[in-house]
Amino acid sequence: MTVIVEVPEELSARVPVEQRGPGLERDAVRLLVSRGTEVSHHAFVELPGLLRAGDLLVVNTSPTLAAAVGGWVGHTRVVVHFSTRGDDGRWAVELRDPDGRGTTRARAGVRAATEVRLVGGARLVLEEPLSARGERLWWARVPGDVLGVLREHGRAIRYAYTERDQPLSAYQTVFALPSPDGAGSAEMPSAGRPFTARMVAELVSRGVQFAPVTLHTGVASAEAHEPPYPERFVVPEASARLIGAVRAGGGRVIAVGTTAVRAVESAAGADGVVRSRAGWTDLVVTPERGVRVVDGLLTGLHEPEASHLLMLEAVAGRAAIGRGYEEALRGRYLWHEFGDVHLVLAE
């Protein structure tokens, strides 16, 4: 059982922080810091003063794709969320219904052999559910250049708590790098969003290091809060060695986002040593499994049923996360990808 909180609707961040007032930049969000059950309140721009020389931030370099594409099943309009490209060339997709407000809702009654005609003329055919856990995501055969379809006709996936569509640039982090094969994340690795180039430079000047990893996130479940599906990741040799050196030298390894935790913990052996690794991970980090590498996590504020909360509890314990979320609610912090952030440090 994980932390249970009720999040008022008005605490959803509806637009990016830089659109909330003149002169604001991405780093103008708030920062809640949990050290065990001790909680303190800060502005995100204070982060460099809260870290120590020798600390290491593990960051996800996956770019965000324009993964939502309109289409039709027969004469009925649908929206397809492209989640993950499989090794066999198929794509894991989710079919959703437009809700009349520019966003979408879960589509019921999806079946194998359903054909979707996409904007631009491409067609996809659903073949089988991605998992026996449910029929939200399906493997689909899509002839042609899917990434080209996304570039030409796609838009960023948007959920109902947001106010309006945003350009894809609003969903890219300062750490995002183009993938050699054009792959990316269906949803932004949002913990990295508040960082600016200026912030990164200041952190480096204070002796904080960065270890890039890549994990391409799939489509989350906005309604069912399912655990994550397998996702493709890479931990480069240089990052694996840097993590090892920092740990040996007594520095802290702090992951920027749950995706970075999932990547680096997937590359760690039972001995806790991180080695270069690439492939698919189905790891779900829970308090029972624990963490082998990370000493802290910088992350957004998650829905009360989200599996991400189990990961936070694995890092800091249930009491610490419960206390942090109580303070976030009391302090009127903002939730979701455009919201405030939470630095969770193990005691």
mmCIF file of N, CA and C in Angstrom, residues 44-157:
data_model
loop_
_atom_site.group_PDB
_atom_site.id
_atom_site.type_symbol
_atom_site.label_atom_id
_atom_site.label_comp_id
_atom_site.label_asym_id
_atom_site.label_seq_id
_atom_site.Cartn_x
_atom_site.Cartn_y
_atom_site.Cartn_z
ATOM 1 N N PHE A 44 13.099 26.716 -7.120
ATOM 2 C CA PHE A 44 13.975 25.792 -7.849
ATOM 3 C C PHE A 44 15.343 26.416 -8.121
ATOM 4 N N VAL A 45 15.405 27.732 -8.291
ATOM 5 C CA VAL A 45 16.692 28.378 -8.573
ATOM 6 C C VAL A 45 17.667 28.228 -7.412
ATOM 7 N N GLU A 46 17.185 27.798 -6.253
ATOM 8 C CA GLU A 46 18.063 27.562 -5.107
ATOM 9 C C GLU A 46 18.744 26.197 -5.164
ATOM 10 N N LEU A 47 18.414 25.364 -6.150
ATOM 11 C CA LEU A 47 18.945 24.001 -6.199
ATOM 12 C C LEU A 47 20.472 23.936 -6.099
ATOM 13 N N PRO A 48 21.227 24.777 -6.821
ATOM 14 C CA PRO A 48 22.688 24.664 -6.721
ATOM 15 C C PRO A 48 23.208 24.794 -5.288
ATOM 16 N N GLY A 49 22.552 25.593 -4.471
ATOM 17 C CA GLY A 49 22.973 25.742 -3.092
ATOM 18 C C GLY A 49 22.553 24.597 -2.194
ATOM 19 N N LEU A 50 21.665 23.744 -2.688
ATOM 20 C CA LEU A 50 21.186 22.604 -1.904
ATOM 21 C C LEU A 50 21.964 21.325 -2.204
ATOM 22 N N LEU A 51 22.722 21.344 -3.291
ATOM 23 C CA LEU A 51 23.559 20.203 -3.639
ATOM 24 C C LEU A 51 24.991 20.471 -3.195
ATOM 25 N N ARG A 52 25.834 19.435 -3.277
ATOM 26 C CA ARG A 52 27.214 19.544 -2.815
ATOM 27 C C ARG A 52 28.172 19.254 -3.960
ATOM 28 N N ALA A 53 29.335 19.869 -3.910
ATOM 29 C CA ALA A 53 30.388 19.502 -4.853
ATOM 30 C C ALA A 53 30.645 18.008 -4.719
ATOM 31 N N GLY A 54 30.721 17.321 -5.854
ATOM 32 C CA GLY A 54 30.880 15.864 -5.835
ATOM 33 C C GLY A 54 29.597 15.110 -6.062
ATOM 34 N N ASP A 55 28.449 15.802 -5.933
ATOM 35 C CA ASP A 55 27.179 15.155 -6.253
ATOM 36 C C ASP A 55 27.082 14.928 -7.760
ATOM 37 N N LEU A 56 26.281 13.953 -8.140
ATOM 38 C CA LEU A 56 26.092 13.601 -9.550
ATOM 39 C C LEU A 56 24.604 13.573 -9.864
ATOM 40 N N LEU A 57 24.198 14.296 -10.895
ATOM 41 C CA LEU A 57 22.824 14.260 -11.376
ATOM 42 C C LEU A 57 22.758 13.354 -12.600
ATOM 43 N N VAL A 58 21.908 12.333 -12.541
ATOM 44 C CA VAL A 58 21.685 11.433 -13.679
ATOM 45 C C VAL A 58 20.489 11.976 -14.452
ATOM 46 N N VAL A 59 20.687 12.307 -15.726
ATOM 47 C CA VAL A 59 19.646 12.981 -16.514
ATOM 48 C C VAL A 59 19.281 12.144 -17.734
ATOM 49 N N ASN A 60 18.014 12.233 -18.122
ATOM 50 C CA ASN A 60 17.493 11.493 -19.269
ATOM 51 C C ASN A 60 17.549 12.384 -20.513
ATOM 52 N N THR A 61 18.236 11.910 -21.552
ATOM 53 C CA THR A 61 18.411 12.705 -22.765
ATOM 54 C C THR A 61 17.351 12.421 -23.831
ATOM 55 N N SER A 62 16.346 11.618 -23.509
ATOM 56 C CA SER A 62 15.334 11.270 -24.510
ATOM 57 C C SER A 62 14.537 12.500 -24.942
ATOM 58 N N PRO A 63 14.406 12.741 -26.250
ATOM 59 C CA PRO A 63 13.558 13.839 -26.716
ATOM 60 C C PRO A 63 12.090 13.420 -26.715
ATOM 61 N N THR A 64 11.210 14.390 -26.633
ATOM 62 C CA THR A 64 9.774 14.119 -26.655
ATOM 63 C C THR A 64 9.261 14.144 -28.093
ATOM 64 N N LEU A 65 8.486 13.139 -28.456
ATOM 65 C CA LEU A 65 7.907 13.047 -29.797
ATOM 66 C C LEU A 65 6.542 13.726 -29.850
ATOM 67 N N ALA A 66 6.167 14.154 -31.043
ATOM 68 C CA ALA A 66 4.799 14.624 -31.286
ATOM 69 C C ALA A 66 3.950 13.382 -31.499
ATOM 70 N N ALA A 67 3.583 12.724 -30.391
ATOM 71 C CA ALA A 67 3.112 11.336 -30.439
ATOM 72 C C ALA A 67 1.607 11.178 -30.577
ATOM 73 N N ALA A 68 0.839 12.272 -30.630
ATOM 74 C CA ALA A 68 -0.613 12.189 -30.779
ATOM 75 C C ALA A 68 -0.997 12.560 -32.210
ATOM 76 N N VAL A 69 -1.714 11.662 -32.875
ATOM 77 C CA VAL A 69 -2.110 11.873 -34.277
ATOM 78 C C VAL A 69 -3.597 11.585 -34.415
ATOM 79 N N GLY A 70 -4.314 12.471 -35.077
ATOM 80 C CA GLY A 70 -5.738 12.273 -35.318
ATOM 81 C C GLY A 70 -5.994 11.233 -36.388
ATOM 82 N N GLY A 71 -7.187 10.645 -36.341
ATOM 83 C CA GLY A 71 -7.551 9.653 -37.338
ATOM 84 C C GLY A 71 -9.012 9.294 -37.248
ATOM 85 N N TRP A 72 -9.385 8.240 -37.962
ATOM 86 C CA TRP A 72 -10.779 7.797 -38.010
ATOM 87 C C TRP A 72 -10.836 6.272 -37.952
ATOM 88 N N VAL A 73 -11.783 5.768 -37.209
ATOM 89 C CA VAL A 73 -12.193 4.367 -37.294
ATOM 90 C C VAL A 73 -13.549 4.393 -37.974
ATOM 91 N N GLY A 74 -13.575 3.991 -39.249
ATOM 92 C CA GLY A 74 -14.786 4.208 -40.038
ATOM 93 C C GLY A 74 -15.013 5.704 -40.182
ATOM 94 N N HIS A 75 -16.197 6.171 -39.729
ATOM 95 C CA HIS A 75 -16.496 7.608 -39.784
ATOM 96 C C HIS A 75 -16.331 8.275 -38.420
ATOM 97 N N THR A 76 -15.826 7.538 -37.444
ATOM 98 C CA THR A 76 -15.690 8.068 -36.084
ATOM 99 C C THR A 76 -14.278 8.597 -35.860
ATOM 100 N N ARG A 77 -14.199 9.821 -35.368
ATOM 101 C CA ARG A 77 -12.891 10.419 -35.104
ATOM 102 C C ARG A 77 -12.263 9.771 -33.867
ATOM 103 N N VAL A 78 -10.972 9.539 -33.946
ATOM 104 C CA VAL A 78 -10.195 9.028 -32.817
ATOM 105 C C VAL A 78 -8.873 9.786 -32.769
ATOM 106 N N VAL A 79 -8.163 9.625 -31.680
ATOM 107 C CA VAL A 79 -6.791 10.112 -31.565
ATOM 108 C C VAL A 79 -5.915 8.921 -31.203
ATOM 109 N N VAL A 80 -4.828 8.758 -31.927
ATOM 110 C CA VAL A 80 -3.884 7.668 -31.662
ATOM 111 C C VAL A 80 -2.683 8.234 -30.913
ATOM 112 N N HIS A 81 -2.384 7.650 -29.751
ATOM 113 C CA HIS A 81 -1.155 7.963 -29.022
ATOM 114 C C HIS A 81 -0.132 6.883 -29.350
ATOM 115 N N PHE A 82 0.935 7.271 -30.022
ATOM 116 C CA PHE A 82 2.014 6.340 -30.354
ATOM 117 C C PHE A 82 2.942 6.236 -29.152
ATOM 118 N N SER A 83 3.104 5.015 -28.624
ATOM 119 C CA SER A 83 3.830 4.835 -27.376
ATOM 120 C C SER A 83 5.270 4.391 -27.583
ATOM 121 N N THR A 84 5.459 3.248 -28.200
ATOM 122 C CA THR A 84 6.782 2.626 -28.244
ATOM 123 C C THR A 84 6.931 1.844 -29.537
ATOM 124 N N ARG A 85 8.092 1.948 -30.172
ATOM 125 C CA ARG A 85 8.363 1.144 -31.367
ATOM 126 C C ARG A 85 9.040 -0.157 -30.949
ATOM 127 N N GLY A 86 8.463 -1.279 -31.368
ATOM 128 C CA GLY A 86 9.015 -2.580 -31.015
ATOM 129 C C GLY A 86 10.160 -2.978 -31.921
ATOM 130 N N ASP A 87 10.865 -4.016 -31.525
ATOM 131 C CA ASP A 87 11.995 -4.492 -32.320
ATOM 132 C C ASP A 87 11.562 -5.047 -33.675
ATOM 133 N N ASP A 88 10.297 -5.463 -33.775
ATOM 134 C CA ASP A 88 9.801 -6.027 -35.035
ATOM 135 C C ASP A 88 9.194 -4.973 -35.957
ATOM 136 N N GLY A 89 9.319 -3.695 -35.593
ATOM 137 C CA GLY A 89 8.806 -2.622 -36.438
ATOM 138 C C GLY A 89 7.390 -2.194 -36.114
ATOM 139 N N ARG A 90 6.683 -2.999 -35.317
ATOM 140 C CA ARG A 90 5.345 -2.584 -34.909
ATOM 141 C C ARG A 90 5.435 -1.466 -33.864
ATOM 142 N N TRP A 91 4.308 -0.790 -33.658
ATOM 143 C CA TRP A 91 4.230 0.255 -32.645
ATOM 144 C C TRP A 91 3.174 -0.111 -31.610
ATOM 145 N N ALA A 92 3.487 0.138 -30.357
ATOM 146 C CA ALA A 92 2.473 0.072 -29.311
ATOM 147 C C ALA A 92 1.711 1.394 -29.342
ATOM 148 N N VAL A 93 0.394 1.316 -29.459
ATOM 149 C CA VAL A 93 -0.432 2.514 -29.585
ATOM 150 C C VAL A 93 -1.623 2.422 -28.639
ATOM 151 N N GLU A 94 -2.187 3.578 -28.341
ATOM 152 C CA GLU A 94 -3.429 3.658 -27.581
ATOM 153 C C GLU A 94 -4.431 4.459 -28.394
ATOM 154 N N LEU A 95 -5.625 3.912 -28.579
ATOM 155 C CA LEU A 95 -6.713 4.643 -29.231
ATOM 156 C C LEU A 95 -7.526 5.378 -28.172
ATOM 157 N N ARG A 96 -7.796 6.660 -28.432
ATOM 158 C CA ARG A 96 -8.570 7.471 -27.499
ATOM 159 C C ARG A 96 -9.614 8.267 -28.264
ATOM 160 N N ASP A 97 -10.670 8.664 -27.573
ATOM 161 C CA ASP A 97 -11.737 9.447 -28.176
ATOM 162 C C ASP A 97 -11.544 10.928 -27.884
ATOM 163 N N PRO A 98 -11.731 11.810 -28.866
ATOM 164 C CA PRO A 98 -11.726 13.249 -28.572
ATOM 165 C C PRO A 98 -12.844 13.566 -27.584
ATOM 166 N N ASP A 99 -12.563 14.488 -26.643
ATOM 167 C CA ASP A 99 -13.580 14.811 -25.636
ATOM 168 C C ASP A 99 -14.279 16.138 -25.900
ATOM 169 N N GLY A 100 -13.986 16.763 -27.064
ATOM 170 C CA GLY A 100 -14.640 18.024 -27.400
ATOM 171 C C GLY A 100 -13.985 19.237 -26.774
ATOM 172 N N ARG A 101 -12.944 19.026 -25.943
ATOM 173 C CA ARG A 101 -12.247 20.155 -25.297
ATOM 174 C C ARG A 101 -10.785 20.226 -25.727
ATOM 175 N N GLY A 102 -10.444 19.520 -26.796
ATOM 176 C CA GLY A 102 -9.069 19.523 -27.272
ATOM 177 C C GLY A 102 -8.217 18.436 -26.662
ATOM 178 N N THR A 103 -8.796 17.672 -25.722
ATOM 179 C CA THR A 103 -8.075 16.548 -25.126
ATOM 180 C C THR A 103 -8.840 15.271 -25.442
ATOM 181 N N THR A 104 -8.535 14.191 -24.736
ATOM 182 C CA THR A 104 -9.111 12.891 -25.082
ATOM 183 C C THR A 104 -9.528 12.140 -23.832
ATOM 184 N N ARG A 105 -10.285 11.076 -24.042
ATOM 185 C CA ARG A 105 -10.665 10.165 -22.958
ATOM 186 C C ARG A 105 -10.445 8.738 -23.439
ATOM 187 N N ALA A 106 -10.363 7.830 -22.477
ATOM 188 C CA ALA A 106 -10.129 6.425 -22.816
ATOM 189 C C ALA A 106 -11.226 5.918 -23.749
ATOM 190 N N ARG A 107 -10.850 5.086 -24.703
ATOM 191 C CA ARG A 107 -11.812 4.521 -25.655
ATOM 192 C C ARG A 107 -12.128 3.084 -25.247
ATOM 193 N N ALA A 108 -13.382 2.782 -25.146
ATOM 194 C CA ALA A 108 -13.810 1.443 -24.748
ATOM 195 C C ALA A 108 -14.046 0.567 -25.986
ATOM 196 N N GLY A 109 -13.984 -0.740 -25.777
ATOM 197 C CA GLY A 109 -14.366 -1.684 -26.823
ATOM 198 C C GLY A 109 -13.398 -1.809 -27.977
ATOM 199 N N VAL A 110 -12.111 -1.529 -27.739
ATOM 200 C CA VAL A 110 -11.116 -1.658 -28.801
ATOM 201 C C VAL A 110 -10.874 -3.139 -29.075
ATOM 202 N N ARG A 111 -10.779 -3.489 -30.362
ATOM 203 C CA ARG A 111 -10.664 -4.902 -30.739
ATOM 204 C C ARG A 111 -9.551 -5.108 -31.754
ATOM 205 N N ALA A 112 -9.064 -6.345 -31.786
ATOM 206 C CA ALA A 112 -8.078 -6.726 -32.796
ATOM 207 C C ALA A 112 -8.672 -6.556 -34.187
ATOM 208 N N ALA A 113 -7.794 -6.266 -35.137
ATOM 209 C CA ALA A 113 -8.127 -6.062 -36.553
ATOM 210 C C ALA A 113 -8.793 -4.721 -36.815
ATOM 211 N N THR A 114 -8.951 -3.870 -35.782
ATOM 212 C CA THR A 114 -9.463 -2.514 -36.012
ATOM 213 C C THR A 114 -8.480 -1.765 -36.901
ATOM 214 N N GLU A 115 -9.007 -1.106 -37.926
ATOM 215 C CA GLU A 115 -8.175 -0.306 -38.828
ATOM 216 C C GLU A 115 -8.416 1.167 -38.562
ATOM 217 N N VAL A 116 -7.338 1.913 -38.470
ATOM 218 C CA VAL A 116 -7.415 3.360 -38.246
ATOM 219 C C VAL A 116 -6.791 4.067 -39.437
ATOM 220 N N ARG A 117 -7.539 4.995 -40.006
ATOM 221 C CA ARG A 117 -7.005 5.847 -41.080
ATOM 222 C C ARG A 117 -6.493 7.134 -40.452
ATOM 223 N N LEU A 118 -5.196 7.373 -40.552
ATOM 224 C CA LEU A 118 -4.577 8.520 -39.907
ATOM 225 C C LEU A 118 -4.636 9.757 -40.788
ATOM 226 N N VAL A 119 -4.569 10.919 -40.165
ATOM 227 C CA VAL A 119 -4.414 12.166 -40.914
ATOM 228 C C VAL A 119 -3.187 12.032 -41.805
ATOM 229 N N GLY A 120 -3.304 12.408 -43.048
ATOM 230 C CA GLY A 120 -2.204 12.272 -43.991
ATOM 231 C C GLY A 120 -2.290 11.019 -44.837
ATOM 232 N N GLY A 121 -3.210 10.092 -44.472
ATOM 233 C CA GLY A 121 -3.462 8.946 -45.321
ATOM 234 C C GLY A 121 -2.880 7.624 -44.870
ATOM 235 N N ALA A 122 -1.959 7.627 -43.928
ATOM 236 C CA ALA A 122 -1.408 6.352 -43.456
ATOM 237 C C ALA A 122 -2.490 5.555 -42.720
ATOM 238 N N ARG A 123 -2.333 4.250 -42.689
ATOM 239 C CA ARG A 123 -3.291 3.369 -42.005
ATOM 240 C C ARG A 123 -2.545 2.472 -41.033
ATOM 241 N N LEU A 124 -3.202 2.188 -39.933
ATOM 242 C CA LEU A 124 -2.641 1.219 -39.004
ATOM 243 C C LEU A 124 -3.710 0.186 -38.669
ATOM 244 N N VAL A 125 -3.257 -1.009 -38.325
ATOM 245 C CA VAL A 125 -4.159 -2.097 -37.963
ATOM 246 C C VAL A 125 -3.726 -2.649 -36.609
ATOM 247 N N LEU A 126 -4.666 -2.692 -35.673
ATOM 248 C CA LEU A 126 -4.379 -3.263 -34.355
ATOM 249 C C LEU A 126 -4.266 -4.778 -34.476
ATOM 250 N N GLU A 127 -3.232 -5.359 -33.859
ATOM 251 C CA GLU A 127 -3.023 -6.793 -33.975
ATOM 252 C C GLU A 127 -3.288 -7.542 -32.668
ATOM 253 N N GLU A 128 -2.715 -7.096 -31.566
ATOM 254 C CA GLU A 128 -2.891 -7.803 -30.293
ATOM 255 C C GLU A 128 -2.576 -6.857 -29.146
ATOM 256 N N PRO A 129 -3.175 -7.106 -27.978
ATOM 257 C CA PRO A 129 -2.840 -6.266 -26.817
ATOM 258 C C PRO A 129 -1.366 -6.393 -26.465
ATOM 259 N N LEU A 130 -0.803 -5.317 -25.980
ATOM 260 C CA LEU A 130 0.601 -5.327 -25.590
ATOM 261 C C LEU A 130 0.838 -6.257 -24.413
ATOM 262 N N SER A 131 -0.159 -6.365 -23.539
ATOM 263 C CA SER A 131 0.037 -7.116 -22.304
ATOM 264 C C SER A 131 -1.257 -7.803 -21.912
ATOM 265 N N ALA A 132 -1.103 -8.904 -21.191
ATOM 266 C CA ALA A 132 -2.282 -9.586 -20.650
ATOM 267 C C ALA A 132 -2.934 -8.779 -19.537
ATOM 268 N N ARG A 133 -2.244 -7.711 -19.082
ATOM 269 C CA ARG A 133 -2.795 -6.886 -18.006
ATOM 270 C C ARG A 133 -4.014 -6.085 -18.442
ATOM 271 N N GLY A 134 -4.165 -5.866 -19.734
ATOM 272 C CA GLY A 134 -5.298 -5.055 -20.170
ATOM 273 C C GLY A 134 -5.237 -4.807 -21.655
ATOM 274 N N GLU A 135 -6.198 -4.073 -22.144
ATOM 275 C CA GLU A 135 -6.288 -3.817 -23.579
ATOM 276 C C GLU A 135 -6.249 -2.320 -23.861
ATOM 277 N N ARG A 136 -5.470 -1.581 -23.072
ATOM 278 C CA ARG A 136 -5.307 -0.145 -23.327
ATOM 279 C C ARG A 136 -4.311 0.079 -24.457
ATOM 280 N N LEU A 137 -3.171 -0.589 -24.390
ATOM 281 C CA LEU A 137 -2.148 -0.467 -25.425
ATOM 282 C C LEU A 137 -2.164 -1.702 -26.318
ATOM 283 N N TRP A 138 -2.028 -1.466 -27.627
ATOM 284 C CA TRP A 138 -2.056 -2.531 -28.615
ATOM 285 C C TRP A 138 -0.832 -2.444 -29.506
ATOM 286 N N TRP A 139 -0.339 -3.619 -29.925
ATOM 287 C CA TRP A 139 0.633 -3.651 -31.002
ATOM 288 C C TRP A 139 -0.104 -3.427 -32.311
ATOM 289 N N ALA A 140 0.428 -2.502 -33.103
ATOM 290 C CA ALA A 140 -0.206 -2.167 -34.381
ATOM 291 C C ALA A 140 0.819 -2.209 -35.496
ATOM 292 N N ARG A 141 0.369 -2.671 -36.639
ATOM 293 C CA ARG A 141 1.209 -2.670 -37.833
ATOM 294 C C ARG A 141 0.920 -1.368 -38.584
ATOM 295 N N VAL A 142 1.988 -0.596 -38.850
ATOM 296 C CA VAL A 142 1.824 0.701 -39.519
ATOM 297 C C VAL A 142 2.815 0.758 -40.675
ATOM 298 N N PRO A 143 2.361 0.482 -41.900
ATOM 299 C CA PRO A 143 3.288 0.552 -43.031
ATOM 300 C C PRO A 143 3.801 1.985 -43.227
ATOM 301 N N GLY A 144 5.046 2.097 -43.665
ATOM 302 C CA GLY A 144 5.566 3.427 -43.985
ATOM 303 C C GLY A 144 6.360 4.038 -42.843
ATOM 304 N N ASP A 145 6.636 5.318 -42.998
ATOM 305 C CA ASP A 145 7.505 6.074 -42.104
ATOM 306 C C ASP A 145 6.687 6.691 -40.975
ATOM 307 N N VAL A 146 6.575 5.983 -39.856
ATOM 308 C CA VAL A 146 5.764 6.489 -38.741
ATOM 309 C C VAL A 146 6.349 7.768 -38.175
ATOM 310 N N LEU A 147 7.675 7.825 -38.009
ATOM 311 C CA LEU A 147 8.279 9.032 -37.445
ATOM 312 C C LEU A 147 8.031 10.239 -38.355
ATOM 313 N N GLY A 148 7.984 9.999 -39.656
ATOM 314 C CA GLY A 148 7.636 11.078 -40.581
ATOM 315 C C GLY A 148 6.204 11.549 -40.383
ATOM 316 N N VAL A 149 5.285 10.597 -40.150
ATOM 317 C CA VAL A 149 3.889 10.954 -39.859
ATOM 318 C C VAL A 149 3.809 11.794 -38.584
ATOM 319 N N LEU A 150 4.561 11.393 -37.545
ATOM 320 C CA LEU A 150 4.537 12.152 -36.293
ATOM 321 C C LEU A 150 5.088 13.558 -36.503
ATOM 322 N N ARG A 151 6.185 13.674 -37.247
ATOM 323 C CA ARG A 151 6.766 15.002 -37.484
ATOM 324 C C ARG A 151 5.809 15.904 -38.258
ATOM 325 N N GLU A 152 5.107 15.327 -39.230
ATOM 326 C CA GLU A 152 4.261 16.156 -40.104
ATOM 327 C C GLU A 152 2.882 16.405 -39.519
ATOM 328 N N HIS A 153 2.313 15.414 -38.833
ATOM 329 C CA HIS A 153 0.912 15.514 -38.412
ATOM 330 C C HIS A 153 0.701 15.381 -36.905
ATOM 331 N N GLY A 154 1.744 15.053 -36.167
ATOM 332 C CA GLY A 154 1.576 14.813 -34.745
ATOM 333 C C GLY A 154 1.614 16.082 -33.903
ATOM 334 N N ARG A 155 1.188 15.935 -32.678
ATOM 335 C CA ARG A 155 1.303 16.994 -31.673
ATOM 336 C C ARG A 155 1.620 16.315 -30.342
ATOM 337 N N ALA A 156 2.067 17.100 -29.410
ATOM 338 C CA ALA A 156 2.400 16.533 -28.107
ATOM 339 C C ALA A 156 1.140 15.984 -27.443
ATOM 340 N N ILE A 157 1.276 14.869 -26.754
ATOM 341 C CA ILE A 157 0.157 14.306 -25.993
ATOM 342 C C ILE A 157 -0.229 15.290 -24.901
#
